[in-house]
Coordinates of C-alpha atoms and ligand atoms in Angstrom, one line a residue:
M1 CA -60.1 -45.9 -31.7
A2 CA -63.2 -45.6 -29.6
G3 CA -65.2 -46.2 -32.8
P4 CA -64.6 -50.0 -33.2
T5 CA -64.6 -50.8 -29.4
A6 CA -67.7 -48.7 -28.5
P7 CA -70.2 -51.1 -30.2
Q8 CA -68.5 -54.1 -28.7
E9 CA -69.0 -53.0 -25.1
P10 CA -72.8 -53.6 -25.0
V11 CA -72.3 -56.9 -26.8
K12 CA -69.9 -58.0 -24.1
T13 CA -72.2 -57.0 -21.3
Q14 CA -75.0 -58.7 -23.1
Q15 CA -73.0 -61.9 -23.3
K16 CA -72.2 -61.7 -19.6
C17 CA -75.8 -61.2 -18.9
I18 CA -76.8 -64.2 -20.9
A19 CA -74.1 -66.3 -19.2
I20 CA -75.2 -65.2 -15.7
F21 CA -78.8 -65.7 -16.6
A22 CA -78.1 -69.2 -17.9
L23 CA -76.2 -70.0 -14.8
F24 CA -79.0 -68.8 -12.6
S25 CA -81.5 -70.7 -14.6
C26 CA -79.5 -73.9 -14.2
L27 CA -79.2 -73.3 -10.5
A28 CA -83.0 -72.6 -10.2
V29 CA -83.8 -75.8 -12.2
L30 CA -81.4 -77.8 -10.0
V31 CA -82.9 -76.4 -6.8
A32 CA -86.4 -77.1 -8.1
L33 CA -85.4 -80.6 -9.1
I34 CA -83.9 -81.4 -5.7
C35 CA -86.8 -79.8 -3.8
S36 CA -89.4 -81.7 -5.8
S37 CA -87.6 -85.0 -5.4
M38 CA -86.9 -84.6 -1.7
D39 CA -90.2 -83.1 -0.7
F40 CA -89.8 -80.8 2.1
W41 CA -92.6 -82.3 3.9
W42 CA -90.9 -83.5 7.0
D43 CA -93.3 -85.7 8.7
D44 CA -92.2 -86.1 12.3
E45 CA -91.7 -89.7 13.3
D46 CA -93.4 -89.2 16.7
G47 CA -90.0 -88.5 18.3
I48 CA -89.0 -92.2 17.9
T49 CA -85.7 -92.9 16.1
E50 CA -83.8 -96.0 15.2
E51 CA -81.8 -95.5 18.4
N52 CA -84.7 -95.5 20.8
C53 CA -87.4 -97.5 19.0
S54 CA -88.8 -100.7 20.6
R55 CA -87.5 -104.1 19.7
N56 CA -89.5 -106.0 22.3
C57 CA -92.3 -107.1 20.1
R58 CA -95.3 -109.4 20.2
V59 CA -96.4 -111.2 17.1
A60 CA -99.5 -113.1 16.2
L61 CA -100.6 -115.1 13.2
V62 CA -103.9 -113.9 11.8
E63 CA -106.0 -115.8 9.3
N64 CA -109.3 -115.7 7.6
I65 CA -110.8 -119.1 6.9
P66 CA -114.2 -119.2 5.1
D67 CA -116.9 -121.0 7.0
D68 CA -117.7 -123.3 4.2
L69 CA -114.1 -124.5 3.9
S70 CA -113.7 -127.5 6.1
L71 CA -110.3 -127.7 7.6
P72 CA -109.5 -129.8 10.6
G73 CA -111.3 -128.1 13.5
H74 CA -108.6 -128.1 16.1
D75 CA -106.4 -125.9 13.9
R76 CA -108.8 -123.0 13.4
P77 CA -107.0 -119.7 13.4
R78 CA -105.5 -118.6 16.6
L79 CA -106.5 -115.1 15.8
A80 CA -109.2 -114.2 13.2
L81 CA -108.2 -111.6 10.8
S82 CA -111.2 -109.4 11.6
V83 CA -110.3 -109.5 15.3
G84 CA -106.7 -108.7 14.4
F85 CA -107.7 -105.5 12.4
H86 CA -110.2 -104.6 15.1
T87 CA -107.6 -104.7 17.9
L88 CA -105.1 -102.8 15.8
L89 CA -107.5 -100.0 15.2
E90 CA -108.7 -100.0 18.8
R91 CA -105.2 -99.5 20.0
A92 CA -104.7 -96.5 17.7
K93 CA -104.0 -93.2 19.4
H94 CA -102.5 -90.9 16.8
S95 CA -102.3 -92.3 13.3
V96 CA -103.4 -95.1 11.0
E97 CA -101.7 -95.6 7.6
V98 CA -103.2 -98.1 5.1
V99 CA -102.2 -99.4 1.7
S100 CA -104.5 -101.7 -0.2
P101 CA -105.0 -102.7 -3.8
V102 CA -108.8 -102.9 -3.3
W103 CA -111.3 -100.9 -1.3
D104 CA -114.5 -102.9 -1.2
L105 CA -115.6 -103.3 2.4
E106 CA -119.1 -101.8 2.3
T107 CA -121.0 -103.9 -0.2
T108 CA -124.4 -105.4 0.5
P109 CA -124.0 -109.2 0.6
S110 CA -124.9 -110.5 4.0
A111 CA -121.5 -112.1 4.3
A112 CA -120.0 -108.6 4.2
K113 CA -120.8 -107.8 7.8
Q114 CA -117.2 -107.9 9.0
G115 CA -116.2 -105.6 6.1
Q116 CA -118.9 -103.1 7.1
L117 CA -117.8 -103.2 10.7
L118 CA -114.2 -102.5 9.7
F119 CA -115.3 -99.6 7.4
Q120 CA -117.3 -98.1 10.3
Q121 CA -114.3 -98.3 12.5
L122 CA -112.2 -96.5 9.9
L123 CA -114.8 -93.8 9.5
S124 CA -114.9 -93.2 13.3
L125 CA -111.2 -92.6 13.6
K126 CA -111.6 -88.9 13.1
S127 CA -113.9 -88.5 16.0
R128 CA -111.2 -90.1 18.2
G129 CA -108.7 -87.6 16.9
I130 CA -106.8 -90.1 14.9
K131 CA -105.3 -89.3 11.5
L132 CA -106.1 -91.8 8.7
K133 CA -103.7 -91.8 5.7
I134 CA -104.3 -94.0 2.6
A135 CA -102.1 -94.5 -0.4
S136 CA -104.0 -96.0 -3.3
S137 CA -103.9 -96.4 -7.1
L138 CA -107.7 -96.3 -7.4
T139 CA -109.0 -93.3 -9.3
N140 CA -112.7 -93.6 -8.7
S141 CA -113.4 -95.5 -5.5
A142 CA -116.6 -94.6 -3.7
E143 CA -115.2 -95.8 -0.4
L144 CA -112.1 -93.7 -0.6
K145 CA -114.4 -90.7 -1.4
T146 CA -116.5 -91.5 1.7
L147 CA -113.4 -91.8 3.8
T148 CA -112.0 -88.5 2.5
A149 CA -115.3 -86.9 3.4
H150 CA -114.7 -88.2 6.9
G151 CA -111.3 -86.7 7.3
A152 CA -109.0 -89.3 5.7
E153 CA -106.1 -88.1 3.6
V154 CA -105.7 -90.1 0.4
H155 CA -102.7 -89.9 -1.9
F156 CA -103.1 -91.2 -5.5
I157 CA -100.3 -93.3 -7.1
N158 CA -100.4 -93.6 -10.8
M159 CA -99.0 -97.0 -11.1
T160 CA -99.6 -97.1 -14.9
A161 CA -97.4 -94.1 -15.5
I162 CA -94.7 -95.0 -12.9
A163 CA -94.2 -98.7 -13.4
R164 CA -96.8 -99.9 -15.9
G165 CA -98.0 -102.2 -13.2
G166 CA -100.4 -102.3 -10.4
L167 CA -100.3 -101.6 -6.6
H168 CA -100.5 -105.0 -4.9
S169 CA -99.2 -103.8 -1.6
S170 CA -101.3 -104.4 1.4
F171 CA -100.3 -103.3 5.0
M172 CA -101.4 -101.2 7.9
I173 CA -99.3 -99.2 10.3
V174 CA -100.8 -98.0 13.6
D175 CA -99.1 -95.2 15.6
R176 CA -95.8 -96.2 14.0
K177 CA -95.8 -99.0 16.6
H178 CA -98.1 -101.8 15.5
I179 CA -98.3 -103.3 12.0
Y180 CA -100.3 -105.7 9.8
M181 CA -98.7 -107.4 6.8
G182 CA -100.2 -110.2 4.7
S183 CA -102.4 -111.3 1.9
A184 CA -105.7 -109.6 2.9
H185 CA -107.1 -106.5 1.2
M186 CA -109.5 -103.9 2.4
D187 CA -112.1 -106.2 0.8
W188 CA -115.1 -107.8 2.5
R189 CA -114.0 -111.1 0.8
S190 CA -110.8 -111.0 2.8
L191 CA -112.8 -110.9 6.1
S192 CA -115.2 -113.7 5.3
K193 CA -115.1 -115.6 2.0
R194 CA -111.4 -115.8 1.0
K195 CA -108.6 -117.7 2.7
E196 CA -106.0 -115.2 4.0
L197 CA -102.9 -115.3 6.1
G198 CA -100.9 -112.5 7.7
L199 CA -99.0 -111.3 10.7
V200 CA -99.9 -108.6 13.3
V201 CA -96.9 -107.2 15.2
Y202 CA -97.5 -105.2 18.3
N203 CA -95.2 -102.8 20.2
C204 CA -92.6 -102.9 17.5
S205 CA -91.7 -99.4 16.6
C206 CA -88.4 -100.4 15.0
L207 CA -90.1 -102.5 12.4
A208 CA -93.0 -100.1 12.1
L209 CA -90.5 -97.3 11.5
D210 CA -89.0 -99.1 8.5
L211 CA -92.4 -100.1 7.1
H212 CA -93.4 -96.5 7.5
R213 CA -90.6 -95.5 5.2
V214 CA -92.2 -97.7 2.5
F215 CA -95.4 -95.9 3.2
S216 CA -93.6 -92.5 2.9
F217 CA -92.2 -93.6 -0.4
Y218 CA -95.7 -94.2 -1.7
W219 CA -97.0 -91.0 -0.1
Q220 CA -94.4 -89.0 -2.0
L221 CA -95.4 -90.5 -5.3
H222 CA -98.7 -88.5 -5.1
D223 CA -99.6 -87.2 -8.5
R224 CA -96.2 -87.9 -10.0
D225 CA -95.7 -89.7 -13.3
Y226 CA -92.1 -90.7 -12.7
I227 CA -89.8 -91.9 -9.9
P228 CA -87.5 -89.1 -8.7
S229 CA -83.8 -90.0 -8.9
I230 CA -82.9 -88.3 -5.6
W231 CA -84.8 -89.4 -2.5
S232 CA -85.3 -88.0 0.9
K233 CA -83.5 -89.8 3.6
R234 CA -86.9 -90.5 5.1
V235 CA -87.7 -93.2 2.5
T236 CA -84.4 -95.1 2.4
A237 CA -84.4 -98.5 4.2
L238 CA -83.3 -98.9 7.8
Y239 CA -82.8 -102.6 7.6
G240 CA -82.2 -105.2 4.9
R241 CA -80.9 -108.6 3.9
H242 CA -77.4 -107.7 5.1
D243 CA -78.2 -105.8 8.2
P244 CA -81.6 -107.0 9.5
L245 CA -83.2 -105.7 12.6
E246 CA -82.6 -107.8 15.7
L247 CA -85.6 -108.1 17.9
Q248 CA -87.7 -110.2 20.3
F249 CA -90.8 -111.8 19.0
N250 CA -92.6 -112.8 22.2
A251 CA -89.9 -114.8 23.9
T252 CA -88.0 -115.7 20.7
H253 CA -84.9 -113.9 19.5
A254 CA -85.3 -113.2 15.8
T255 CA -84.2 -110.9 13.0
A256 CA -86.5 -109.2 10.5
Y257 CA -86.6 -106.8 7.6
V258 CA -89.0 -105.4 5.0
S259 CA -88.6 -106.0 1.3
T260 CA -90.3 -104.4 -1.7
S261 CA -90.9 -104.6 -5.4
P262 CA -90.6 -103.8 -8.2
E263 CA -86.9 -102.8 -8.3
L264 CA -87.9 -99.3 -9.3
F265 CA -89.6 -99.0 -5.9
C266 CA -86.4 -99.9 -4.0
P267 CA -84.7 -96.8 -2.8
K268 CA -81.2 -97.0 -1.3
D269 CA -80.5 -100.1 0.8
R270 CA -84.0 -101.5 0.4
T271 CA -83.9 -105.3 -0.3
R272 CA -85.9 -106.5 -3.3
D273 CA -88.7 -109.0 -2.7
I274 CA -87.0 -111.5 -5.0
D275 CA -83.7 -111.2 -3.1
A276 CA -85.5 -111.7 0.2
I277 CA -87.0 -114.9 -1.2
Y278 CA -83.6 -116.0 -2.4
Q279 CA -82.2 -115.5 1.1
V280 CA -84.9 -117.4 2.8
V281 CA -84.8 -120.3 0.3
Q282 CA -81.0 -120.5 0.5
S283 CA -80.9 -120.5 4.3
A284 CA -83.3 -123.4 4.5
K285 CA -81.7 -126.6 5.7
A286 CA -84.5 -129.1 6.0
F287 CA -87.7 -127.9 4.4
I288 CA -89.4 -125.2 2.5
F289 CA -93.2 -124.9 2.5
I290 CA -94.7 -122.5 0.0
S291 CA -98.4 -121.4 -0.3
V292 CA -99.4 -119.1 -3.1
T293 CA -102.4 -118.7 -5.3
D294 CA -100.5 -118.9 -8.6
Y295 CA -97.1 -120.2 -9.6
L296 CA -95.9 -119.1 -13.1
P297 CA -92.2 -118.4 -14.0
L298 CA -93.2 -116.1 -16.8
V299 CA -93.0 -112.3 -17.4
N300 CA -95.7 -110.9 -19.6
R301 CA -95.2 -107.4 -20.9
S302 CA -97.0 -105.5 -23.6
F303 CA -94.8 -103.5 -25.8
R304 CA -96.2 -101.2 -28.5
G305 CA -99.5 -103.0 -28.4
T306 CA -98.2 -106.5 -28.7
S307 CA -97.8 -108.8 -25.7
V308 CA -94.4 -110.5 -25.2
T309 CA -94.1 -113.4 -22.8
R310 CA -90.7 -114.5 -21.6
Y311 CA -89.4 -117.2 -19.2
W312 CA -88.5 -115.7 -15.9
S313 CA -86.1 -118.0 -14.1
P314 CA -85.2 -116.6 -10.6
L315 CA -87.6 -118.4 -8.4
D316 CA -87.7 -121.6 -10.5
E317 CA -83.9 -121.7 -10.3
V318 CA -83.5 -121.2 -6.6
I319 CA -86.1 -124.0 -5.9
R320 CA -84.3 -126.4 -8.2
E321 CA -81.0 -125.7 -6.4
A322 CA -82.5 -126.2 -3.0
V323 CA -84.1 -129.5 -4.0
V324 CA -81.3 -131.1 -6.0
L325 CA -78.1 -129.7 -4.6
R326 CA -79.0 -129.3 -1.0
R327 CA -81.7 -132.0 -0.7
V328 CA -84.1 -129.6 1.0
R329 CA -87.7 -130.9 1.1
V330 CA -90.0 -128.6 -0.9
C331 CA -93.8 -128.5 -0.7
L332 CA -95.6 -126.2 -3.0
L333 CA -99.3 -125.5 -2.5
I334 CA -101.0 -123.7 -5.4
S335 CA -104.6 -122.8 -5.9
L336 CA -106.6 -124.4 -8.7
W337 CA -109.1 -122.0 -10.0
K338 CA -110.6 -120.6 -13.2
K339 CA -107.7 -118.3 -13.6
T340 CA -105.0 -120.9 -13.3
N341 CA -102.8 -120.5 -16.3
P342 CA -102.6 -124.0 -18.1
L343 CA -98.8 -123.6 -18.4
T344 CA -98.6 -123.9 -14.6
F345 CA -99.1 -127.6 -14.9
N346 CA -96.1 -127.9 -17.3
F347 CA -93.8 -125.9 -15.1
V348 CA -94.9 -127.9 -12.1
T349 CA -94.5 -131.2 -13.8
S350 CA -91.0 -130.1 -14.8
L351 CA -90.1 -129.3 -11.2
K352 CA -91.5 -132.6 -10.0
S353 CA -89.5 -134.6 -12.5
L354 CA -86.2 -133.2 -11.0
C355 CA -86.2 -135.8 -8.2
M356 CA -86.3 -138.8 -10.6
H357 CA -83.8 -141.4 -9.5
L358 CA -82.4 -139.2 -6.8
R359 CA -82.4 -140.4 -3.3
N360 CA -83.5 -138.1 -0.4
C361 CA -84.9 -135.8 -3.0
S362 CA -88.4 -134.5 -2.4
L363 CA -90.4 -131.9 -4.2
E364 CA -94.2 -132.2 -3.9
V365 CA -96.8 -130.0 -5.5
K366 CA -100.5 -129.9 -4.5
F367 CA -103.4 -127.9 -5.7
F368 CA -105.8 -126.3 -3.3
T369 CA -109.3 -126.5 -4.6
H370 CA -112.6 -125.0 -3.5
R371 CA -116.1 -125.0 -4.8
E372 CA -116.1 -122.1 -7.3
Q373 CA -119.1 -119.9 -7.7
K374 CA -120.0 -118.5 -11.1
D375 CA -120.7 -115.0 -9.9
D376 CA -117.5 -114.5 -7.9
L377 CA -114.5 -116.7 -8.6
Q378 CA -112.7 -115.5 -5.5
L379 CA -115.1 -117.0 -3.0
G380 CA -113.3 -119.7 -1.1
L381 CA -110.0 -119.1 -2.9
N382 CA -106.8 -119.7 -1.1
H383 CA -105.3 -116.3 -1.3
N384 CA -102.2 -117.0 0.9
K385 CA -98.8 -115.7 -0.2
Y386 CA -96.1 -117.0 2.1
M387 CA -93.2 -119.4 2.6
V388 CA -92.1 -121.0 5.8
T389 CA -88.8 -122.9 6.3
D390 CA -87.1 -124.6 9.2
N391 CA -85.7 -121.2 10.3
A392 CA -87.6 -118.4 8.6
V393 CA -90.9 -117.1 7.3
Y394 CA -91.5 -114.8 4.3
I395 CA -94.9 -113.1 4.1
G396 CA -95.5 -111.2 0.9
N397 CA -98.1 -109.6 -1.4
H398 CA -97.2 -111.3 -4.6
D399 CA -98.0 -114.7 -6.1
W400 CA -95.0 -116.4 -7.4
V401 CA -95.6 -115.1 -10.9
G402 CA -92.8 -113.2 -12.8
T403 CA -95.0 -110.4 -14.0
D404 CA -95.9 -109.6 -10.4
F405 CA -92.3 -109.1 -9.2
A406 CA -91.3 -107.3 -12.3
F407 CA -94.0 -104.6 -12.5
N408 CA -96.3 -104.6 -9.5
A409 CA -95.7 -102.9 -6.2
G410 CA -95.7 -105.2 -3.2
V411 CA -94.0 -105.6 0.2
G412 CA -92.7 -108.6 2.0
L413 CA -91.6 -109.3 5.6
V414 CA -88.8 -111.7 6.4
V415 CA -88.5 -113.1 9.9
Q416 CA -85.6 -115.4 10.7
V417 CA -85.6 -117.2 14.1
K418 CA -82.3 -117.8 15.9
N419 CA -82.5 -121.3 17.2
S420 CA -81.8 -121.9 20.8
P421 CA -81.9 -125.7 21.1
V422 CA -81.9 -125.6 24.9
N423 CA -85.0 -123.6 25.6
R424 CA -87.2 -124.1 22.6
E425 CA -90.4 -122.2 23.0
V426 CA -93.2 -122.2 20.4
T427 CA -92.3 -119.6 17.8
I428 CA -94.3 -117.8 15.1
L429 CA -92.6 -120.2 12.6
D430 CA -94.4 -123.1 14.4
H431 CA -97.7 -121.3 14.0
V432 CA -97.2 -120.6 10.3
R433 CA -95.9 -124.2 9.7
A434 CA -98.9 -125.6 11.5
A435 CA -101.2 -123.6 9.3
F436 CA -99.4 -124.9 6.2
E437 CA -99.6 -128.5 7.4
R438 CA -103.3 -128.2 8.2
D439 CA -103.9 -127.0 4.6
W440 CA -101.5 -129.5 3.0
T441 CA -103.1 -132.5 4.7
S442 CA -106.7 -131.2 4.2
R443 CA -109.0 -132.8 1.7
H444 CA -108.9 -129.6 -0.4
A445 CA -105.2 -130.2 -1.2
K446 CA -104.9 -132.6 -4.1
S447 CA -101.9 -133.8 -6.0
L448 CA -101.8 -133.9 -9.7
Q449 CA -101.7 -137.3 -11.4
G450 CA -102.1 -138.4 -15.0
G451 CA -102.4 -136.2 -18.1
K452 CA -104.6 -133.7 -19.7
D453 CA -107.7 -134.6 -21.7
Q454 CA -108.8 -132.8 -24.8
Q455 CA -110.6 -130.0 -23.0
G456 CA -107.4 -129.1 -21.3
K457 CA -109.0 -130.0 -18.0
Y458 CA -107.1 -132.1 -15.6
R459 CA -108.5 -135.3 -14.2
G460 CA -107.3 -138.1 -12.1
W461 CA -107.1 -136.0 -8.9
Q462 CA -106.1 -138.4 -6.3
Q463 CA -106.1 -138.0 -2.6
E464 CA -102.5 -138.2 -1.2
E465 CA -101.8 -141.0 1.2
S466 CA -100.8 -138.2 3.5
H467 CA -100.3 -140.4 6.6
K468 CA -97.9 -142.6 4.9
K469 CA -95.9 -139.7 3.6
E470 CA -96.0 -138.0 7.0
N471 CA -94.4 -141.0 8.6
E472 CA -91.7 -141.4 6.1
W473 CA -90.5 -137.9 6.7
K474 CA -89.1 -137.0 10.1
S475 CA -89.4 -133.4 10.8
P476 CA -86.3 -131.9 12.3
L477 CA -88.4 -129.8 14.5
S478 CA -90.6 -132.4 16.0
L479 CA -89.8 -133.0 19.6
Ligands
NAG1 C1 -85.9 -90.7 21.0 O1 -84.8 -89.9 20.5 C2 -85.2 -88.6 20.0 C3 -84.0 -87.9 19.4 O2 -82.8 -88.4 20.0 C4 -85.9 -87.8 21.1 O3 -86.3 -86.6 20.5 C5 -87.1 -88.6 21.5 O4 -87.8 -87.9 22.6 C6 -86.8 -90.0 22.0 N1 -88.0 -90.7 22.2 C7 -88.2 -91.5 23.2 C8 -89.5 -92.2 23.3 O5 -87.4 -91.7 24.1
NAG2 C1 -101.9 -92.0 -15.2 O1 -100.8 -92.0 -16.2 C2 -101.3 -92.3 -17.5 C3 -100.1 -92.4 -18.4 O2 -99.2 -91.3 -18.1 C4 -102.3 -91.3 -17.9 O3 -102.7 -91.6 -19.2 C5 -103.5 -91.3 -17.0 O4 -104.4 -90.3 -17.3 C6 -103.0 -91.1 -15.6 N1 -104.1 -91.3 -14.7 C7 -104.5 -90.3 -13.8 C8 -105.7 -90.6 -13.0 O5 -103.9 -89.3 -13.6
NAG3 C1 -97.4 -103.1 24.5 O1 -96.8 -102.3 25.4 C2 -97.6 -101.7 26.4 C3 -96.9 -100.7 27.2 O2 -95.6 -101.1 27.4 C4 -98.3 -102.8 27.2 O3 -99.2 -102.2 28.1 C5 -99.1 -103.7 26.3 O4 -99.6 -104.8 27.0 C6 -98.1 -104.3 25.2 N1 -98.9 -105.0 24.2 C7 -98.7 -106.3 24.0 C8 -99.6 -107.0 23.0 O5 -97.8 -106.9 24.5
NAG4 C1 -100.0 -112.3 -21.5 O1 -100.9 -111.2 -21.8 C2 -101.8 -111.5 -22.9 C3 -102.6 -110.3 -23.1 O2 -103.0 -109.6 -21.9 C4 -102.7 -112.7 -22.5 O3 -103.5 -113.0 -23.6 C5 -101.7 -113.9 -22.2 O4 -102.5 -115.0 -21.8 C6 -100.8 -113.6 -21.1 N1 -99.8 -114.6 -21.0 C7 -99.4 -115.1 -19.8 C8 -98.4 -116.2 -19.8 O5 -99.8 -114.6 -18.7
NAG5 C1 -80.1 -140.0 2.5 O1 -80.4 -139.9 3.8 C2 -79.9 -140.9 4.6 C3 -80.4 -140.8 6.0 O2 -80.7 -139.4 6.4 C4 -78.4 -140.7 4.6 O3 -77.8 -141.8 5.4 C5 -77.9 -140.9 3.2 O4 -76.5 -140.6 3.1 C6 -78.6 -139.9 2.3 N1 -78.3 -140.1 0.9 C7 -77.9 -139.2 0.0 C8 -77.7 -139.6 -1.4 O5 -77.9 -138.0 0.4
NAG6 C1 -97.2 -113.7 21.4 O1 -98.0 -113.0 22.3 C2 -99.3 -112.6 21.9 C3 -99.9 -111.8 23.0 O2 -99.5 -112.2 24.3 C4 -100.1 -113.9 21.6 O3 -101.4 -113.5 21.2 C5 -99.4 -114.6 20.5 O4 -100.1 -115.8 20.2 C6 -98.0 -115.0 20.9 N1 -97.3 -115.5 19.7 C7 -96.7 -116.6 19.6 C8 -96.0 -117.0 18.4 O5 -96.6 -117.4 20.6

């Protein structure tokens, strides 16, 4: 009797062992997975929480306008971008966090002086006891190496592996209190030769806290080749389209939130850039002014070596709706440069034809031109990426090109102003709108007339009779 059972005993224990071992292995893998995705690097948020952060903020419009671009003199920027960066870094006491697609501050051209000054200021942070953290997708940047040698901590994001796109995000957070968001890069061109627009927000730890979560998200992508499926709470959004932050911008009561793209980069509750744009366009009642380098409703994706291009409708759609169904006036300012895709003209012509035979329908498109230089196409380029309406402003990192939103990383900021018709003070919207109108009525902005010639080049640029147009249209905000 013992004979047949005896050999079974060790088999049973062996099976038990295997089962227990398998269970443990599973647990271990699970724990490892959770740990790796949550990252037990708890970065303290300087003791500031959503409950006691500051909502009493100051905001300033910062611009860079190249010297050789003649825009009406009385509307020179209120605050030069280089001064904006300088004051931000001067205020720093503990930490500076920077994301930029490009690091090219310290080149030799004589026009690069502002860039060199900014670079020196970044290098000197360590001697002031300030931590500099940089998230970047550049693998071989000499400037990042120099900064690392001077105490900066740099985290590499492999955008190719993670999203098959690029890192277009550009922002700065100082002491989790002050922020910069806008079109400028850590590039000497942004500080001298290229036209840029952004916002600097001071004393605004609530907004900085939320933008810092975007930074933490990038920070945790260090050396990964995938997006974890479980995220630490420290990267989920604090505010969004449905529950924006209520704050004071100078004397103005406003709401704000940060949006990101691509969708893969939107952890729980984070609003996508494209939804932020939707919301801003849909809430416009009188006008929408858009200034971007490129407008192209196409997505380009290479798949197994071949490139597939598809129509990408979201932005085109929402503009059409606003113009035709809600009779909102839309002005679209695009840059005309060597890299303008010829199909842009077709899409723009199609948009313009919408208003045919419709009363009170207005959609205008103008192209911002500059004298191109052969050696550097970007000199003089209008690199702005924003939209301003009668009640909101959206400042982003992307041009309105489908591929950008689908694959590239970027951030946006939505500011919506609560109108108080009684005591109407000058708001940030008025400043952004004034910047747009200055560009729109300048001699660099030309509307497209006539057709293409054989070379595919457009001719028949004609100066708009802007004064006549201006008088026809009564701004709801003009007092
Ligand atoms: C904010 O609240 C946190 C936790 O409740 C606390 O530790 C911190 O000291 C507070 N910070 C300020 C500036 O009041
Ligand atoms: C980024 O990921 C791609 C694809 O996985 C890989 O080929 C490349 O070597 C990675 N780059 C770096 C610098 O790790
Ligand atoms: C920010 O707050 C500090 C302290 O409350 C104040 O001294 C400073 O002037 C404020 N900065 C701005 C730009 O309002
Ligand atoms: C798509 O990508 C291919 C290859 O990179 C390029 O030749 C083509 O012009 C692109 N098309 C658009 C619409 O961007
Ligand atoms: C156009 O605007 C005028 C004046 O604002 C208004 O009286 C008229 O009803 C509008 N027409 C249409 C078709 O919306
Ligand atoms: C808000 O206040 C700051 C600092 O006082 C000033 O530089 C800025 O121009 C003001 N912004 C607006 C929109 O008035």
